[in-house]
mmCIF file of C-alpha atoms in Angstrom:
data_model
loop_
_atom_site.group_PDB
_atom_site.id
_atom_site.type_symbol
_atom_site.label_atom_id
_atom_site.label_comp_id
_atom_site.label_asym_id
_atom_site.label_seq_id
_atom_site.Cartn_x
_atom_site.Cartn_y
_atom_site.Cartn_z
ATOM 1 C CA ALA A 215 -261.042 20.749 -48.799
ATOM 2 C CA GLN A 216 -263.660 18.120 -48.265
ATOM 3 C CA SER A 217 -267.344 19.028 -48.216
ATOM 4 C CA VAL A 218 -270.750 17.390 -48.247
ATOM 5 C CA THR A 219 -273.990 18.591 -49.785
ATOM 6 C CA GLN A 220 -277.288 16.978 -48.957
ATOM 7 C CA LEU A 221 -279.983 17.901 -51.433
ATOM 8 C CA GLY A 222 -283.250 18.615 -49.707
ATOM 9 C CA SER A 223 -283.479 19.529 -46.054
ATOM 10 C CA HIS A 224 -286.835 17.697 -45.883
ATOM 11 C CA VAL A 225 -288.058 14.617 -47.719
ATOM 12 C CA SER A 226 -291.557 13.205 -47.314
ATOM 13 C CA VAL A 227 -292.603 9.735 -48.469
ATOM 14 C CA SER A 228 -295.574 7.486 -47.925
ATOM 15 C CA GLU A 229 -295.210 4.309 -45.919
ATOM 16 C CA GLY A 230 -294.126 1.537 -48.295
ATOM 17 C CA ALA A 231 -292.661 3.942 -50.849
ATOM 18 C CA LEU A 232 -289.046 4.196 -51.951
ATOM 19 C CA VAL A 233 -286.768 6.343 -49.838
ATOM 20 C CA LEU A 234 -284.053 8.289 -51.667
ATOM 21 C CA LEU A 235 -281.835 10.732 -49.783
ATOM 22 C CA ARG A 236 -279.231 12.501 -51.877
ATOM 23 C CA CYS A 237 -275.645 13.218 -50.937
ATOM 24 C CA ASN A 238 -272.840 14.681 -53.026
ATOM 25 C CA TYR A 239 -269.335 15.113 -51.759
ATOM 26 C CA SER A 240 -266.134 16.854 -52.651
ATOM 27 C CA SER A 241 -262.816 15.281 -51.736
ATOM 28 C CA SER A 242 -259.231 15.636 -52.884
ATOM 29 C CA VAL A 243 -258.378 12.139 -51.688
ATOM 30 C CA PRO A 244 -260.190 8.801 -51.943
ATOM 31 C CA PRO A 245 -263.024 9.343 -49.511
ATOM 32 C CA TYR A 246 -264.523 7.318 -46.756
ATOM 33 C CA LEU A 247 -268.257 8.048 -46.739
ATOM 34 C CA PHE A 248 -270.821 7.610 -44.006
ATOM 35 C CA TRP A 249 -274.529 7.820 -43.411
ATOM 36 C CA TYR A 250 -275.632 8.407 -39.853
ATOM 37 C CA VAL A 251 -279.200 8.505 -38.541
ATOM 38 C CA GLN A 252 -280.499 10.577 -35.642
ATOM 39 C CA TYR A 253 -283.832 9.591 -34.135
ATOM 40 C CA PRO A 254 -285.696 12.239 -32.151
ATOM 41 C CA ASN A 255 -283.930 13.210 -28.945
ATOM 42 C CA GLN A 256 -281.088 10.770 -29.525
ATOM 43 C CA GLY A 257 -277.491 10.841 -30.670
ATOM 44 C CA LEU A 258 -276.322 9.870 -34.126
ATOM 45 C CA GLN A 259 -275.729 6.234 -34.998
ATOM 46 C CA LEU A 260 -274.030 4.724 -38.002
ATOM 47 C CA LEU A 261 -276.273 3.390 -40.768
ATOM 48 C CA LEU A 262 -273.546 2.383 -43.176
ATOM 49 C CA LYS A 263 -270.042 3.237 -44.316
ATOM 50 C CA TYR A 264 -268.085 3.072 -47.561
ATOM 51 C CA THR A 265 -264.378 2.460 -47.311
ATOM 52 C CA THR A 266 -262.982 0.781 -50.419
ATOM 53 C CA GLY A 267 -264.035 -2.085 -52.658
ATOM 54 C CA ALA A 268 -267.678 -2.829 -53.384
ATOM 55 C CA THR A 269 -269.493 0.364 -54.280
ATOM 56 C CA LEU A 270 -272.893 -0.809 -53.075
ATOM 57 C CA VAL A 271 -272.921 -0.729 -49.314
ATOM 58 C CA LYS A 272 -275.623 -2.337 -47.221
ATOM 59 C CA GLY A 273 -276.458 -0.992 -43.806
ATOM 60 C CA ILE A 274 -278.840 -1.559 -40.974
ATOM 61 C CA ASN A 275 -282.640 -1.426 -41.189
ATOM 62 C CA GLY A 276 -282.719 -2.225 -44.910
ATOM 63 C CA PHE A 277 -280.832 0.871 -46.047
ATOM 64 C CA GLU A 278 -278.150 0.840 -48.698
ATOM 65 C CA ALA A 279 -276.038 3.401 -50.510
ATOM 66 C CA GLU A 280 -274.047 3.377 -53.707
ATOM 67 C CA PHE A 281 -270.726 5.127 -54.145
ATOM 68 C CA LYS A 282 -270.486 6.678 -57.600
ATOM 69 C CA LYS A 283 -267.095 8.249 -58.094
ATOM 70 C CA SER A 284 -267.929 9.742 -61.496
ATOM 71 C CA GLU A 285 -270.907 11.562 -59.993
ATOM 72 C CA THR A 286 -269.248 12.208 -56.598
ATOM 73 C CA SER A 287 -272.423 10.895 -55.037
ATOM 74 C CA PHE A 288 -273.367 8.571 -52.196
ATOM 75 C CA HIS A 289 -277.162 8.472 -52.203
ATOM 76 C CA LEU A 290 -279.047 6.534 -49.540
ATOM 77 C CA THR A 291 -281.985 4.334 -50.488
ATOM 78 C CA LYS A 292 -284.496 1.979 -48.948
ATOM 79 C CA PRO A 293 -287.042 0.127 -51.077
ATOM 80 C CA SER A 294 -289.964 0.457 -48.693
ATOM 81 C CA ALA A 295 -290.292 3.138 -46.034
ATOM 82 C CA HIS A 296 -291.539 2.314 -42.574
ATOM 83 C CA MET A 297 -292.952 4.738 -40.039
ATOM 84 C CA SER A 298 -289.993 4.005 -37.792
ATOM 85 C CA ASP A 299 -287.624 5.415 -40.445
ATOM 86 C CA ALA A 300 -288.737 8.958 -39.654
ATOM 87 C CA ALA A 301 -285.575 10.659 -38.470
ATOM 88 C CA GLU A 302 -282.765 13.040 -39.435
ATOM 89 C CA TYR A 303 -280.155 11.572 -41.770
ATOM 90 C CA PHE A 304 -276.610 12.869 -42.078
ATOM 91 C CA CYS A 305 -274.139 12.154 -44.831
ATOM 92 C CA ALA A 306 -270.481 12.570 -43.896
ATOM 93 C CA VAL A 307 -267.057 12.378 -45.545
ATOM 94 C CA SER A 308 -263.611 11.855 -44.084
ATOM 95 C CA ASP A 309 -261.103 14.634 -44.433
ATOM 96 C CA GLU A 310 -257.352 14.258 -44.790
ATOM 97 C CA GLY A 311 -256.769 14.548 -41.079
ATOM 98 C CA PHE A 312 -258.801 13.955 -37.993
ATOM 99 C CA LYS A 313 -262.144 15.531 -38.836
ATOM 100 C CA THR A 314 -265.293 14.007 -40.243
ATOM 101 C CA ILE A 315 -267.260 16.527 -42.282
ATOM 102 C CA PHE A 316 -271.025 16.256 -41.831
ATOM 103 C CA GLY A 317 -273.694 17.471 -44.194
ATOM 104 C CA ALA A 318 -276.527 19.685 -43.034
ATOM 105 C CA GLY A 319 -278.894 16.752 -42.623
ATOM 106 C CA THR A 320 -282.135 15.656 -44.276
ATOM 107 C CA ARG A 321 -285.281 15.189 -42.249
ATOM 108 C CA LEU A 322 -287.286 12.185 -43.482
ATOM 109 C CA PHE A 323 -291.025 12.237 -42.888
ATOM 110 C CA VAL A 324 -293.051 9.061 -43.437
ATOM 111 C CA LYS A 325 -296.786 9.410 -44.010
ATOM 112 C CA ALA A 326 -299.218 6.678 -43.105
ATOM 113 C CA ASP B 78 -274.086 -0.730 -20.186
ATOM 114 C CA THR B 79 -274.478 2.439 -22.253
ATOM 115 C CA ALA B 80 -271.567 2.878 -24.664
ATOM 116 C CA VAL B 81 -271.269 6.686 -24.563
ATOM 117 C CA SER B 82 -273.050 8.479 -21.766
ATOM 118 C CA GLN B 83 -273.442 12.158 -20.995
ATOM 119 C CA THR B 84 -274.656 14.049 -17.960
ATOM 120 C CA PRO B 85 -276.793 15.961 -17.578
ATOM 121 C CA LYS B 86 -279.316 15.292 -20.321
ATOM 122 C CA TYR B 87 -280.894 18.729 -19.896
ATOM 123 C CA LEU B 88 -279.306 21.881 -18.551
ATOM 124 C CA VAL B 89 -281.175 25.153 -18.078
ATOM 125 C CA THR B 90 -279.212 28.092 -16.734
ATOM 126 C CA GLN B 91 -278.922 31.855 -16.690
ATOM 127 C CA MET B 92 -276.605 33.974 -18.813
ATOM 128 C CA GLY B 93 -273.253 34.533 -17.185
ATOM 129 C CA ASN B 94 -273.209 31.244 -15.277
ATOM 130 C CA ASP B 95 -270.515 28.568 -15.562
ATOM 131 C CA LYS B 96 -271.528 24.977 -16.274
ATOM 132 C CA SER B 97 -269.966 21.612 -17.059
ATOM 133 C CA ILE B 98 -271.072 18.642 -19.125
ATOM 134 C CA LYS B 99 -269.551 15.226 -18.521
ATOM 135 C CA CYS B 100 -268.983 12.404 -20.957
ATOM 136 C CA GLU B 101 -267.851 8.841 -20.411
ATOM 137 C CA GLN B 102 -267.344 5.975 -22.850
ATOM 138 C CA ASN B 103 -266.932 2.312 -21.966
ATOM 139 C CA LEU B 104 -265.958 1.152 -25.463
ATOM 140 C CA GLY B 105 -262.246 1.245 -24.803
ATOM 141 C CA HIS B 106 -261.803 3.860 -27.515
ATOM 142 C CA ASP B 107 -258.780 6.131 -27.677
ATOM 143 C CA THR B 108 -260.460 9.196 -29.183
ATOM 144 C CA MET B 109 -263.293 11.390 -27.959
ATOM 145 C CA TYR B 110 -265.062 14.406 -29.436
ATOM 146 C CA TRP B 111 -267.382 17.257 -28.586
ATOM 147 C CA TYR B 112 -269.879 18.478 -31.168
ATOM 148 C CA LYS B 113 -272.380 21.321 -31.058
ATOM 149 C CA GLN B 114 -275.702 20.878 -32.875
ATOM 150 C CA ASP B 115 -277.643 24.079 -33.438
ATOM 151 C CA SER B 116 -281.381 24.536 -33.845
ATOM 152 C CA LYS B 117 -281.110 23.775 -37.578
ATOM 153 C CA LYS B 118 -279.483 20.422 -36.790
ATOM 154 C CA PHE B 119 -276.106 21.534 -38.165
ATOM 155 C CA LEU B 120 -273.360 19.525 -36.471
ATOM 156 C CA LYS B 121 -270.090 21.312 -35.757
ATOM 157 C CA ILE B 122 -266.950 19.721 -34.328
ATOM 158 C CA MET B 123 -265.531 21.607 -31.373
ATOM 159 C CA PHE B 124 -262.766 19.493 -29.868
ATOM 160 C CA SER B 125 -261.194 16.088 -30.049
ATOM 161 C CA TYR B 126 -258.812 14.262 -27.746
ATOM 162 C CA ASN B 127 -256.729 11.204 -28.460
ATOM 163 C CA ASN B 128 -255.310 9.467 -25.393
ATOM 164 C CA LYS B 129 -255.828 12.647 -23.380
ATOM 165 C CA GLU B 130 -254.052 14.786 -25.974
ATOM 166 C CA LEU B 131 -255.927 17.582 -27.773
ATOM 167 C CA ILE B 132 -255.899 16.955 -31.537
ATOM 168 C CA ILE B 133 -258.782 19.080 -32.805
ATOM 169 C CA ASN B 134 -259.421 22.563 -31.495
ATOM 170 C CA GLU B 135 -261.822 24.374 -33.783
ATOM 171 C CA THR B 136 -262.576 28.065 -33.730
ATOM 172 C CA VAL B 137 -264.488 28.043 -30.488
ATOM 173 C CA PRO B 138 -264.652 30.871 -27.909
ATOM 174 C CA ASN B 139 -262.097 30.331 -25.170
ATOM 175 C CA ARG B 140 -265.009 30.284 -22.727
ATOM 176 C CA PHE B 141 -265.213 26.622 -23.734
ATOM 177 C CA SER B 142 -262.589 24.416 -22.158
ATOM 178 C CA PRO B 143 -262.408 20.663 -22.595
ATOM 179 C CA LYS B 144 -260.706 18.414 -20.085
ATOM 180 C CA SER B 145 -259.788 14.776 -20.466
ATOM 181 C CA PRO B 146 -258.733 13.230 -17.141
ATOM 182 C CA ASP B 147 -258.300 9.844 -18.810
ATOM 183 C CA LYS B 148 -259.091 8.400 -22.204
ATOM 184 C CA ALA B 149 -262.552 7.225 -21.105
ATOM 185 C CA HIS B 150 -263.712 10.677 -20.037
ATOM 186 C CA LEU B 151 -264.019 14.014 -21.779
ATOM 187 C CA ASN B 152 -265.686 16.891 -19.996
ATOM 188 C CA LEU B 153 -266.697 20.293 -21.326
ATOM 189 C CA HIS B 154 -266.664 23.362 -19.130
ATOM 190 C CA ILE B 155 -268.315 26.556 -20.305
ATOM 191 C CA ASN B 156 -267.682 29.903 -18.611
ATOM 192 C CA SER B 157 -269.861 32.996 -18.773
ATOM 193 C CA LEU B 158 -272.676 31.353 -20.707
ATOM 194 C CA GLU B 159 -274.328 33.351 -23.487
ATOM 195 C CA LEU B 160 -277.684 33.021 -25.217
ATOM 196 C CA GLY B 161 -275.942 31.772 -28.360
ATOM 197 C CA ASP B 162 -274.538 28.801 -26.460
ATOM 198 C CA SER B 163 -278.005 27.260 -26.377
ATOM 199 C CA ALA B 164 -277.754 24.047 -28.392
ATOM 200 C CA VAL B 165 -277.464 20.308 -28.071
ATOM 201 C CA TYR B 166 -273.945 19.165 -27.263
ATOM 202 C CA PHE B 167 -272.913 15.680 -28.305
ATOM 203 C CA CYS B 168 -270.004 13.671 -27.101
ATOM 204 C CA ALA B 169 -268.660 10.934 -29.372
ATOM 205 C CA SER B 170 -265.846 8.415 -29.411
ATOM 206 C CA SER B 171 -263.929 6.348 -31.930
ATOM 207 C CA GLN B 172 -261.220 3.737 -31.710
ATOM 208 C CA LEU B 173 -258.845 5.583 -34.007
ATOM 209 C CA ALA B 174 -257.947 9.249 -34.251
ATOM 210 C CA THR B 175 -258.638 9.350 -37.964
ATOM 211 C CA SER B 176 -261.571 10.745 -39.869
ATOM 212 C CA THR B 177 -262.100 7.354 -41.487
ATOM 213 C CA ASP B 178 -263.211 5.660 -38.289
ATOM 214 C CA THR B 179 -266.817 5.241 -37.170
ATOM 215 C CA GLN B 180 -267.891 7.514 -34.361
ATOM 216 C CA TYR B 181 -270.221 6.497 -31.548
ATOM 217 C CA PHE B 182 -272.376 9.275 -30.178
ATOM 218 C CA GLY B 183 -273.837 9.923 -26.770
ATOM 219 C CA PRO B 184 -277.493 10.905 -26.307
ATOM 220 C CA GLY B 185 -276.724 14.612 -26.144
ATOM 221 C CA THR B 186 -277.062 17.382 -23.573
ATOM 222 C CA ARG B 187 -279.637 20.040 -24.365
ATOM 223 C CA LEU B 188 -278.337 23.333 -22.993
ATOM 224 C CA THR B 189 -280.745 26.249 -22.675
ATOM 225 C CA VAL B 190 -279.376 29.619 -21.642
ATOM 226 C CA LEU B 191 -281.986 32.114 -20.437
#
């Protein structure tokens, strides 16, 4: 069965610093992988998505993620954090049927 | 021109009451979902419909009943509300009924049961 583990329920960075949010997955089939972002009091929106092909995926707002099959990882990065990046981030993996499996989320805090 | 909309945004009610949450999408998608997000932000799928047909029905109390009058609408009715039902409920939609497709979420309905 597919699963997602996000390491660290909270991550705090200074404005301008590198953002690194960790995600490891388990899948018995070639996975589709997602990062969604949830700003306060809003619904989730897609940041980026890996399907097949290029393993480095670029998303919105300067975020990118790299699919590493050997490490079963899909970590999210951004070179320079901005205050507006403060939000909850969810990693997700497709299952073999209809369901998308979401991780528990990582809250990103950005300090001025 | 909101893509996925939900009403109401906030819902405060007493234990034992019955309430409904409505969801509409104008994206032309075939598939819609209901998720429950608890206080720890954990997101749990409850139901999914594809072209008005139920395709996901997770282990949810039968007090929860989804209804899809057409493929643009998916409503959630909850009978005999309990304290543990307090959460944020999100509606979402996708073009395809597969887990590989991107989902578009509504703004959420915060339900508080007193």
